[in-house]
PDB file of C-alpha atoms in Angstrom:
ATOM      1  CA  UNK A   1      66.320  54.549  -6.284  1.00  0.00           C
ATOM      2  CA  UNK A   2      62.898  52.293  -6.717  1.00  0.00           C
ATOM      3  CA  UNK A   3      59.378  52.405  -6.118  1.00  0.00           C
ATOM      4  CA  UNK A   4      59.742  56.102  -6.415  1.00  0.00           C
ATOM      5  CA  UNK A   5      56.506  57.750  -6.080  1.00  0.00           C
ATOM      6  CA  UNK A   6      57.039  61.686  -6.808  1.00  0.00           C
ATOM      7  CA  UNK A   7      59.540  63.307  -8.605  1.00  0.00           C
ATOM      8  CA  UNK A   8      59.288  67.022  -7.473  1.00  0.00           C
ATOM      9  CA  UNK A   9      60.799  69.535 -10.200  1.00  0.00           C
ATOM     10  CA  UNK A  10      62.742  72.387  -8.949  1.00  0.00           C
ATOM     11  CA  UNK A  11      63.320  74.632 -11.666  1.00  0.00           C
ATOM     12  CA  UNK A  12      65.855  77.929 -10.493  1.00  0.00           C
ATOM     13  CA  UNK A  13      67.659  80.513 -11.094  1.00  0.00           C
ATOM     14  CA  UNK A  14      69.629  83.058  -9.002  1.00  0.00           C
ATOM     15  CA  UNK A  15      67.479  82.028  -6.131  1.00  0.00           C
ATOM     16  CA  UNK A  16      70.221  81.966  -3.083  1.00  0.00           C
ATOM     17  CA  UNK A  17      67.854  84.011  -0.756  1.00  0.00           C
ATOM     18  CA  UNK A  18      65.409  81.492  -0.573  1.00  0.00           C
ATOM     19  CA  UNK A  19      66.574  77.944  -2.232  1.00  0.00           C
ATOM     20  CA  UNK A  20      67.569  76.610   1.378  1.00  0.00           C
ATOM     21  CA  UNK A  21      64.710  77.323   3.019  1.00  0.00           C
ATOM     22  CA  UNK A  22      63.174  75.879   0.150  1.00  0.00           C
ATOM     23  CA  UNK A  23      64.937  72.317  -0.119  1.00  0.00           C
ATOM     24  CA  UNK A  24      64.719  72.230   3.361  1.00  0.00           C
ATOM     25  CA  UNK A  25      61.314  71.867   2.877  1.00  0.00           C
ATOM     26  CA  UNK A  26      61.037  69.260   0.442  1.00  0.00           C
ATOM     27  CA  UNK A  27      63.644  67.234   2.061  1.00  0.00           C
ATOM     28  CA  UNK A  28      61.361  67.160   5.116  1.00  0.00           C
ATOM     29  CA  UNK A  29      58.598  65.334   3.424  1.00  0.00           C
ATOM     30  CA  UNK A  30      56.724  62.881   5.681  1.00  0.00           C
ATOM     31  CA  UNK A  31      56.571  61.085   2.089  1.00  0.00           C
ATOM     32  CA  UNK A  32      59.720  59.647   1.907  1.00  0.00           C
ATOM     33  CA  UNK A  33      59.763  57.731  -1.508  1.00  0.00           C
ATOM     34  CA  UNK A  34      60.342  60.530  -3.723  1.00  0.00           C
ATOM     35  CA  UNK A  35      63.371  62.213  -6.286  1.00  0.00           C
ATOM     36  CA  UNK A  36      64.149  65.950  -6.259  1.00  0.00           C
ATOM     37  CA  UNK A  37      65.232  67.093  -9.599  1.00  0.00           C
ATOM     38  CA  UNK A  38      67.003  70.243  -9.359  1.00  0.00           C
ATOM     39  CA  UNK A  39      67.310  72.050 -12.779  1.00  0.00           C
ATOM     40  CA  UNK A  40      69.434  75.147 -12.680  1.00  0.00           C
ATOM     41  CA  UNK A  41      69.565  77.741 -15.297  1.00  0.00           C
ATOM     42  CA  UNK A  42      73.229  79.206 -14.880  1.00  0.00           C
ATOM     43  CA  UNK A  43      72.844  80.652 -11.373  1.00  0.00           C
ATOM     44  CA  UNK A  44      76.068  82.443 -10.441  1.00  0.00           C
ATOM     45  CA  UNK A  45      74.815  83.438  -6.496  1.00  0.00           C
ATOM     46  CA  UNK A  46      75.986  79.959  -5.131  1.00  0.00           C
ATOM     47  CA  UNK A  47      72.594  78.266  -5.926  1.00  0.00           C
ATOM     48  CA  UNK A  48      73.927  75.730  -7.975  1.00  0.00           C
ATOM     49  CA  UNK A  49      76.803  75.138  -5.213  1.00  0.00           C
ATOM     50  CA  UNK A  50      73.996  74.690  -3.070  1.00  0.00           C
ATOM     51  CA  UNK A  51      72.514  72.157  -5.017  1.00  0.00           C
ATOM     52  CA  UNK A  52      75.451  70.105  -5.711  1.00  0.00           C
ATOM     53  CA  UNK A  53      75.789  70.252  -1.686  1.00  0.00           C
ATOM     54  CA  UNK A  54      72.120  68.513  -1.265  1.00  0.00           C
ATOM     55  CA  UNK A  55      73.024  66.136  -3.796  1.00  0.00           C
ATOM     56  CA  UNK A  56      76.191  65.123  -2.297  1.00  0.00           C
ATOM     57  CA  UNK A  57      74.621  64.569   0.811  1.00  0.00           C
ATOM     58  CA  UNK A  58      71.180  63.000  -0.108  1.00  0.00           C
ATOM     59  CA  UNK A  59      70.760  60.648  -2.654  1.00  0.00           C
ATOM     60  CA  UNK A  60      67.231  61.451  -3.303  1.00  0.00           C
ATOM     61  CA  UNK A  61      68.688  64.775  -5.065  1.00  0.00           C
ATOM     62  CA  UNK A  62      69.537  65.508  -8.363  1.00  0.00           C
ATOM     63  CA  UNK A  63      71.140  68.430 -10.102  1.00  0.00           C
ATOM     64  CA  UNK A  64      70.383  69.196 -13.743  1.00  0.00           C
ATOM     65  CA  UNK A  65      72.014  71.608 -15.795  1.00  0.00           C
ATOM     66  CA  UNK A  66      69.758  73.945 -18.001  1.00  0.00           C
ATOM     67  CA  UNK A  67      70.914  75.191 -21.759  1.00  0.00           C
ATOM     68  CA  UNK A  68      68.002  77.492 -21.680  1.00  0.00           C
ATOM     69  CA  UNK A  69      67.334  80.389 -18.737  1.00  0.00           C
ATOM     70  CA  UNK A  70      63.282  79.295 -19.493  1.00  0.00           C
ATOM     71  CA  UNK A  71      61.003  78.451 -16.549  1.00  0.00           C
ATOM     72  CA  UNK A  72      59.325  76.236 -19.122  1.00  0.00           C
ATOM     73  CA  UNK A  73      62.375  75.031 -20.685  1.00  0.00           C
ATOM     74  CA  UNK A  74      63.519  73.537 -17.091  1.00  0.00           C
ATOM     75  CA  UNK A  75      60.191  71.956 -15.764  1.00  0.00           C
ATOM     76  CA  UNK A  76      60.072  70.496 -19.127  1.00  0.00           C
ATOM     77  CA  UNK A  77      63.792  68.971 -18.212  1.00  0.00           C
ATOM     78  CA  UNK A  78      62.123  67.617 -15.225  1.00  0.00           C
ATOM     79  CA  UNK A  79      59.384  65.974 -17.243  1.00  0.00           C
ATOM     80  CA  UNK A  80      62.206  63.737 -19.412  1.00  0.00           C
ATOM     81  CA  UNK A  81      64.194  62.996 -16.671  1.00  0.00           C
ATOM     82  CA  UNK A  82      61.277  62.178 -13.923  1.00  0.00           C
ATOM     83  CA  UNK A  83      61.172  58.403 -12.554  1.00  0.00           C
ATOM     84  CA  UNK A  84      58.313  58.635 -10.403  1.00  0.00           C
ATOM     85  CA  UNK A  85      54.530  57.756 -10.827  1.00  0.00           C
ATOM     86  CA  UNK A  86      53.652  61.249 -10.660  1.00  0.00           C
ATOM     87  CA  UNK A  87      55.401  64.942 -11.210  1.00  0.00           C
ATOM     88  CA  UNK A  88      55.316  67.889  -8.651  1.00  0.00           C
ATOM     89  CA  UNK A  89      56.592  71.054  -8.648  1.00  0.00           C
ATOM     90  CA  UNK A  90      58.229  73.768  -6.100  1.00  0.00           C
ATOM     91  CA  UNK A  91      59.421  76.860  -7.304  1.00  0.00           C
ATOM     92  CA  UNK A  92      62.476  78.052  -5.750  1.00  0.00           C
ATOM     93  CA  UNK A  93      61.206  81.137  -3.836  1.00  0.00           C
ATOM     94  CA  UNK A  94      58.223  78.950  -1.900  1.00  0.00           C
ATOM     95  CA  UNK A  95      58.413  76.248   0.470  1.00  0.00           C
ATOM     96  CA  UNK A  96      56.087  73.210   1.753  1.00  0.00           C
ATOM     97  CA  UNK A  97      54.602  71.858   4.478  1.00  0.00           C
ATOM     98  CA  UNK A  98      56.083  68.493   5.379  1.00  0.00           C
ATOM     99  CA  UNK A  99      52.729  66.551   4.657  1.00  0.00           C
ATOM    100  CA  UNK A 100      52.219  68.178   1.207  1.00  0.00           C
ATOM    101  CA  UNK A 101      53.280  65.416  -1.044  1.00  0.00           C
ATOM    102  CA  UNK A 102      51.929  62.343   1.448  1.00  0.00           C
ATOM    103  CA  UNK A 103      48.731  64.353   1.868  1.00  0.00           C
ATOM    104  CA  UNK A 104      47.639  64.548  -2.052  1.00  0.00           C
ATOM    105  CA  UNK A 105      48.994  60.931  -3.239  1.00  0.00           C
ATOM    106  CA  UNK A 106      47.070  59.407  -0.437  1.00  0.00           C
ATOM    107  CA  UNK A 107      44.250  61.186  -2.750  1.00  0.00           C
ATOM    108  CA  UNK A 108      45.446  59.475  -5.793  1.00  0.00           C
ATOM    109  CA  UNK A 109      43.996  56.157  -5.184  1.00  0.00           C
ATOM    110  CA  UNK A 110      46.743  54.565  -5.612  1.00  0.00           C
ATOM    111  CA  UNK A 111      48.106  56.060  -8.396  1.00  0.00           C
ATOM    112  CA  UNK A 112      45.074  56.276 -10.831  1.00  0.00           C
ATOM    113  CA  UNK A 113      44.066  59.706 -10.722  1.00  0.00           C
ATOM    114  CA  UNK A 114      44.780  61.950 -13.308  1.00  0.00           C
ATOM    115  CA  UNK A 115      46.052  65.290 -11.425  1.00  0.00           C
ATOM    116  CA  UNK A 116      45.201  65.832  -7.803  1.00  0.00           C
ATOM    117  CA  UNK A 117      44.953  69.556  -6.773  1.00  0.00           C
ATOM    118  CA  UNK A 118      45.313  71.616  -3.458  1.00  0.00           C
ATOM    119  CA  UNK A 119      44.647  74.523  -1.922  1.00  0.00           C
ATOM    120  CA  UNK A 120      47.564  76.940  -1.190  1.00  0.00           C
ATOM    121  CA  UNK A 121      48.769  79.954   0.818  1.00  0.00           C
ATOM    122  CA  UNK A 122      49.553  83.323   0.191  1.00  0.00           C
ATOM    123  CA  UNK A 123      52.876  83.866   2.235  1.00  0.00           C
ATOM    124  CA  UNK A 124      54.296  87.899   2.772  1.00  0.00           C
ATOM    125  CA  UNK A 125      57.342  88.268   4.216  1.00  0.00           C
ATOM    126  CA  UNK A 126      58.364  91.740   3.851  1.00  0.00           C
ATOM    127  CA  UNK A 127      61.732  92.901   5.700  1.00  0.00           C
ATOM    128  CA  UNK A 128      61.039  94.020   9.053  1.00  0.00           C
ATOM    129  CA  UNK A 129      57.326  92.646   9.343  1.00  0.00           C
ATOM    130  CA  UNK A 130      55.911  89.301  10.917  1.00  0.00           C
ATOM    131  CA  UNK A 131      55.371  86.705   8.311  1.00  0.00           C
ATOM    132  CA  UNK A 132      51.846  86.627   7.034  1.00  0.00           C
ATOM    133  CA  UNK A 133      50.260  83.453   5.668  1.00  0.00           C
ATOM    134  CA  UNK A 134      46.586  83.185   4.961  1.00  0.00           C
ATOM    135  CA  UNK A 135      44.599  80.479   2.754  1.00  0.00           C
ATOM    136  CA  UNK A 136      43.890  81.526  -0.664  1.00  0.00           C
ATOM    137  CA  UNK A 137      39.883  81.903  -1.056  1.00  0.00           C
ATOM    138  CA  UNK A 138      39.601  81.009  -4.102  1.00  0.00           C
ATOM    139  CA  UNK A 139      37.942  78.243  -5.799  1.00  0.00           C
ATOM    140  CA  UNK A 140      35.677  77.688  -3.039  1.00  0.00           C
ATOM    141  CA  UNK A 141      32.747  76.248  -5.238  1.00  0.00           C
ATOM    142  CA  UNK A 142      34.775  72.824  -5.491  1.00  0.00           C
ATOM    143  CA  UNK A 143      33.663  69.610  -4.368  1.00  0.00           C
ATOM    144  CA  UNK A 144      34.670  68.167  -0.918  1.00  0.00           C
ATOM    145  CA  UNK A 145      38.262  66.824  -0.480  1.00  0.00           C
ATOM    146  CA  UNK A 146      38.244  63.218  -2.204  1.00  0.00           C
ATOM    147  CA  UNK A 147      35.622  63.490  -4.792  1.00  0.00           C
ATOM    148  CA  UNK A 148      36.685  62.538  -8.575  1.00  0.00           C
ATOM    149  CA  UNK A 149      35.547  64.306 -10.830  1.00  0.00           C
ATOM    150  CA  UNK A 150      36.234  66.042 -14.299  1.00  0.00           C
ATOM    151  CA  UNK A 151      36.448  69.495 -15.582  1.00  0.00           C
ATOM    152  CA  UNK A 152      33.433  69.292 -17.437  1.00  0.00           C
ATOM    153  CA  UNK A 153      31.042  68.385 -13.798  1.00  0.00           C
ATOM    154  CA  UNK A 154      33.173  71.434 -11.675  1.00  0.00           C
ATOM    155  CA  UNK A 155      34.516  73.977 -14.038  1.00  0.00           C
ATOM    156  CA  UNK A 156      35.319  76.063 -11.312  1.00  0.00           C
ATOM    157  CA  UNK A 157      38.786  74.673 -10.415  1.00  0.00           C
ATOM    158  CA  UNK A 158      39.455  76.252 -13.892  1.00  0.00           C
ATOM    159  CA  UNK A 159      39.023  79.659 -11.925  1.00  0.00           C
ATOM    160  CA  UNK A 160      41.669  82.226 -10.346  1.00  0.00           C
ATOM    161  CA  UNK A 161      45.435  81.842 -10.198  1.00  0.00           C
ATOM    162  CA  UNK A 162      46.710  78.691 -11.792  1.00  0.00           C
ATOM    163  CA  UNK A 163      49.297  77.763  -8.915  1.00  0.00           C
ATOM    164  CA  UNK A 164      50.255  73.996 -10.766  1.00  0.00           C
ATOM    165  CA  UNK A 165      52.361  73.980  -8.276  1.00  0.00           C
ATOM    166  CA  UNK A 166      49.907  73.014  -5.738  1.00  0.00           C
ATOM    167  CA  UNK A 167      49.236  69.916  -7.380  1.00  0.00           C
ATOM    168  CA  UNK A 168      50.530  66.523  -8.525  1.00  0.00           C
ATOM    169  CA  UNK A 169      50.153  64.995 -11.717  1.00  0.00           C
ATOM    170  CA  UNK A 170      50.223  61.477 -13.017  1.00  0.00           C
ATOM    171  CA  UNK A 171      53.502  60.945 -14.908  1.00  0.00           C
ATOM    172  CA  UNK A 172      51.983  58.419 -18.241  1.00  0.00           C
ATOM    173  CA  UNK A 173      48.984  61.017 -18.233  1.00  0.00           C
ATOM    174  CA  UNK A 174      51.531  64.357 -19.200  1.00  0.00           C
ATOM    175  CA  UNK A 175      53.390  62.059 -21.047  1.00  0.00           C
ATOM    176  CA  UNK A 176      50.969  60.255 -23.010  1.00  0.00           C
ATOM    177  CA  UNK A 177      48.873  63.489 -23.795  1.00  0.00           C
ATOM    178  CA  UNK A 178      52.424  65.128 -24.538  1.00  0.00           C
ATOM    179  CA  UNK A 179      51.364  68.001 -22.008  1.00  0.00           C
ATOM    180  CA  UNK A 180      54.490  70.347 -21.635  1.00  0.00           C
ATOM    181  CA  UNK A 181      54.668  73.590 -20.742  1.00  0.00           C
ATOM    182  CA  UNK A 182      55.877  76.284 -22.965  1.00  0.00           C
ATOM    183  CA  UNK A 183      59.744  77.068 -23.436  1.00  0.00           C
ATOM    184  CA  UNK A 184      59.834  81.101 -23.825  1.00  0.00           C
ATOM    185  CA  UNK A 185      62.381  83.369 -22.138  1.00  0.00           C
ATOM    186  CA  UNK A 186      61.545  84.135 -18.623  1.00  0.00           C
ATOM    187  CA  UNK A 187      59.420  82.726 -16.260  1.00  0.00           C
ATOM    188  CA  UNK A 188      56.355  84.640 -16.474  1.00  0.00           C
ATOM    189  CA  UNK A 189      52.908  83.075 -17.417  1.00  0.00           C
ATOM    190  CA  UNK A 190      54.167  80.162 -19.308  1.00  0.00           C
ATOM    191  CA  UNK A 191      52.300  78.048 -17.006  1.00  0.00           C
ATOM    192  CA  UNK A 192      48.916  79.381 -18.020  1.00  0.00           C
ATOM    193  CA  UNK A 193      48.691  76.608 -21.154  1.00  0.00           C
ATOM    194  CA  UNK A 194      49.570  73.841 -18.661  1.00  0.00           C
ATOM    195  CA  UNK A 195      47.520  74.684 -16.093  1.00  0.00           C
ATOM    196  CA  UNK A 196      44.571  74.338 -18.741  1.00  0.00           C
ATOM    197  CA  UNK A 197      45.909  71.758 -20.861  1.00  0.00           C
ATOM    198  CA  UNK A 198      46.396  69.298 -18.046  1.00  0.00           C
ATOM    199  CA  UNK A 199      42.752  69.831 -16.108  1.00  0.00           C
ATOM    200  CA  UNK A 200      40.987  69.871 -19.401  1.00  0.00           C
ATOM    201  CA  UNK A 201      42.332  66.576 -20.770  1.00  0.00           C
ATOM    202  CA  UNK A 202      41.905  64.580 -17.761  1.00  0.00           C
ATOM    203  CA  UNK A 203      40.054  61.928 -17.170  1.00  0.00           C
ATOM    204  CA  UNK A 204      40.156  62.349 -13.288  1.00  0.00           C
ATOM    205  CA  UNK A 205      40.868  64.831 -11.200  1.00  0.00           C
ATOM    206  CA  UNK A 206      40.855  65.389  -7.294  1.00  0.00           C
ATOM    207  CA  UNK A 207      40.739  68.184  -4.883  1.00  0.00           C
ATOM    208  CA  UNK A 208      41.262  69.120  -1.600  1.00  0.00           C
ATOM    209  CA  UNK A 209      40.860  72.614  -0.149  1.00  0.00           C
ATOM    210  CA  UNK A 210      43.434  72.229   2.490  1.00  0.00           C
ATOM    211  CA  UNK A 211      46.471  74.387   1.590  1.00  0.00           C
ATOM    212  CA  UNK A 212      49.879  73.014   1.842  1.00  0.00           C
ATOM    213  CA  UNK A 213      52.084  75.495  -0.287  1.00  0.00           C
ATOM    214  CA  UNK A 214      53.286  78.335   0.907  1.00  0.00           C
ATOM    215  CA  UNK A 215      53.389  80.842  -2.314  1.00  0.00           C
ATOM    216  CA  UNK A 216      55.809  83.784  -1.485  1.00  0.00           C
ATOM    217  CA  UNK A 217      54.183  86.557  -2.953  1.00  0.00           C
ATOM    218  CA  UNK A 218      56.961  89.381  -1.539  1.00  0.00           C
ATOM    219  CA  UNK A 219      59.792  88.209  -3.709  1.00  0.00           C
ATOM    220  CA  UNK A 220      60.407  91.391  -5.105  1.00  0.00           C
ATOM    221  CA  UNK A 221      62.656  89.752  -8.515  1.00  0.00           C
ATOM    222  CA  UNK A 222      59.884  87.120  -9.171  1.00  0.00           C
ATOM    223  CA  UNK A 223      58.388  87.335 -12.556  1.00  0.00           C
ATOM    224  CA  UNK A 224      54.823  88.184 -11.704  1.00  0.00           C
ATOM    225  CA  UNK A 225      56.284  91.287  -9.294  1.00  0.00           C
ATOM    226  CA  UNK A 226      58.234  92.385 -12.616  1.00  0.00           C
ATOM    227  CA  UNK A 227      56.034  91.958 -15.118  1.00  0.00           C
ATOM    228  CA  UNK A 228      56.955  94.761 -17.586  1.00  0.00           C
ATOM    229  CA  UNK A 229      54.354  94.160 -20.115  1.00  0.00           C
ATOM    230  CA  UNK A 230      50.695  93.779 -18.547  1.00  0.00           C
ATOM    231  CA  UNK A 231      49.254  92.345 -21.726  1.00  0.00           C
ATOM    232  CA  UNK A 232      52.409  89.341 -21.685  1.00  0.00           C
ATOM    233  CA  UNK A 233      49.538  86.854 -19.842  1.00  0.00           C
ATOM    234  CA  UNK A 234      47.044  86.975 -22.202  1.00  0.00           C
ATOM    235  CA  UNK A 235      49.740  86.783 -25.161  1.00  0.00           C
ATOM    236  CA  UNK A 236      51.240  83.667 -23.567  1.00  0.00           C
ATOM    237  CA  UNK A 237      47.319  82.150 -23.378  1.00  0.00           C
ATOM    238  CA  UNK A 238      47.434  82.045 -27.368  1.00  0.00           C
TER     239      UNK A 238
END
């Protein structure tokens, strides 16, 4: 593939229940010039079958194997292996609307911007109960959608849950500023640093308020729903 625009990491493990759903998804993107890199971490409930299935049938796909069963470990896969101008990433219990990845590069003018940022929703689907989605209400001291700006004029976006998976990221910018995300055990928290690192350190960044994530919140094996150890975010901030 050429003139690839995104490469969207899918990092996963065990995540049969929802990985279809979520593919599905990403497959459906009104942007069309993007790679999905799907990095499994030993899954033995048929979601690496169902990866090698998308990948036989869509070129776009591609399965990686993990050594490590580390959330960071795997994105940080997708960062060495990514051929597209910037890096996005879906974890496997969410899904996407089909606009998500057109809507923010069309914010990157043309590729320049540093990391460009959404809004996202909080999605509850508890078994025998109508799906709930509603807008996260955070952040709502940011600029209007298309300004550029930097951390240092809008702090704010530095505020509430760090979701960097509502947001793209210019590929020479994480790799120039060697921006990776720790590789620890687990999945919990080991965002935090990146979601920092990258917004501090760039030169540009761009938000919009519309959501277009849906962040599954009732997964009852995800790591922030079985966090044993309440002090493990602030240990994983140092």
């Amino acid at each position: 593939m050429s003139n690839i625009k995104i490469s969207i990491v899918l990092p996963a493990l065990n995540s049969i229940d929802y990985i279809r759903q979520c593919v599905d998804s990403i497959l459906a993107q009104s942007l069309t010039e993007f790679e999905l890199l799907c990095i499994d971490a030993g899954s033995t409930d048929g979601t690496l079958e169902a990866f090698n299935d998308y990948a036989a049938r869509d070129q776009r796909v591609r399965v990686i194997n993990s050594d490590m069963k580390s959330y960071g470990h795997q994105v940080n896969l997708g960062i060495d292996a990514a051929a597209g101008d910037y890096l996005g990433i879906v974890e496997s219990d969410d899904f996407i609307r089909p606009d998500m990845f057109e809507s923010l590069y069309a914010l990157s003018r043309n590729g320049s911007v540093d990391v460009v940022k959404g809004n996202y929703y909080d999605y509850l689907d508890y078994e025998g109960m109508r799906p709930i989605s509603a807008p996260s209400g955070e952040r709502k001291k940011m600029p209007v959608s298309g300004k550029v700006f930097t951390v240092n004029e809008y702090p704010h976006i530095l505020t509430g849950h760090p979701s960097i998976w509502s947001a793209i990221y210019r590929l020479d910018f994480l790799r120039n500023k060697n921006i990776r995300l720790m590789e620890l055990p687990g999945g919990g928290w080991t965002d935090n640093p990146f979601f920092y690192e990258t917004l501090c350190s760039a030169r540009s960044i761009c938000w919009t308020s519309k959501p277009y994530y849906y962040y599954r919140r009732s997964n009852p094996n995800s790591s922030s729903n079985k966090m044993p150890d309440l002090s493990l975010p602030v240990r994983r901030m140092m």
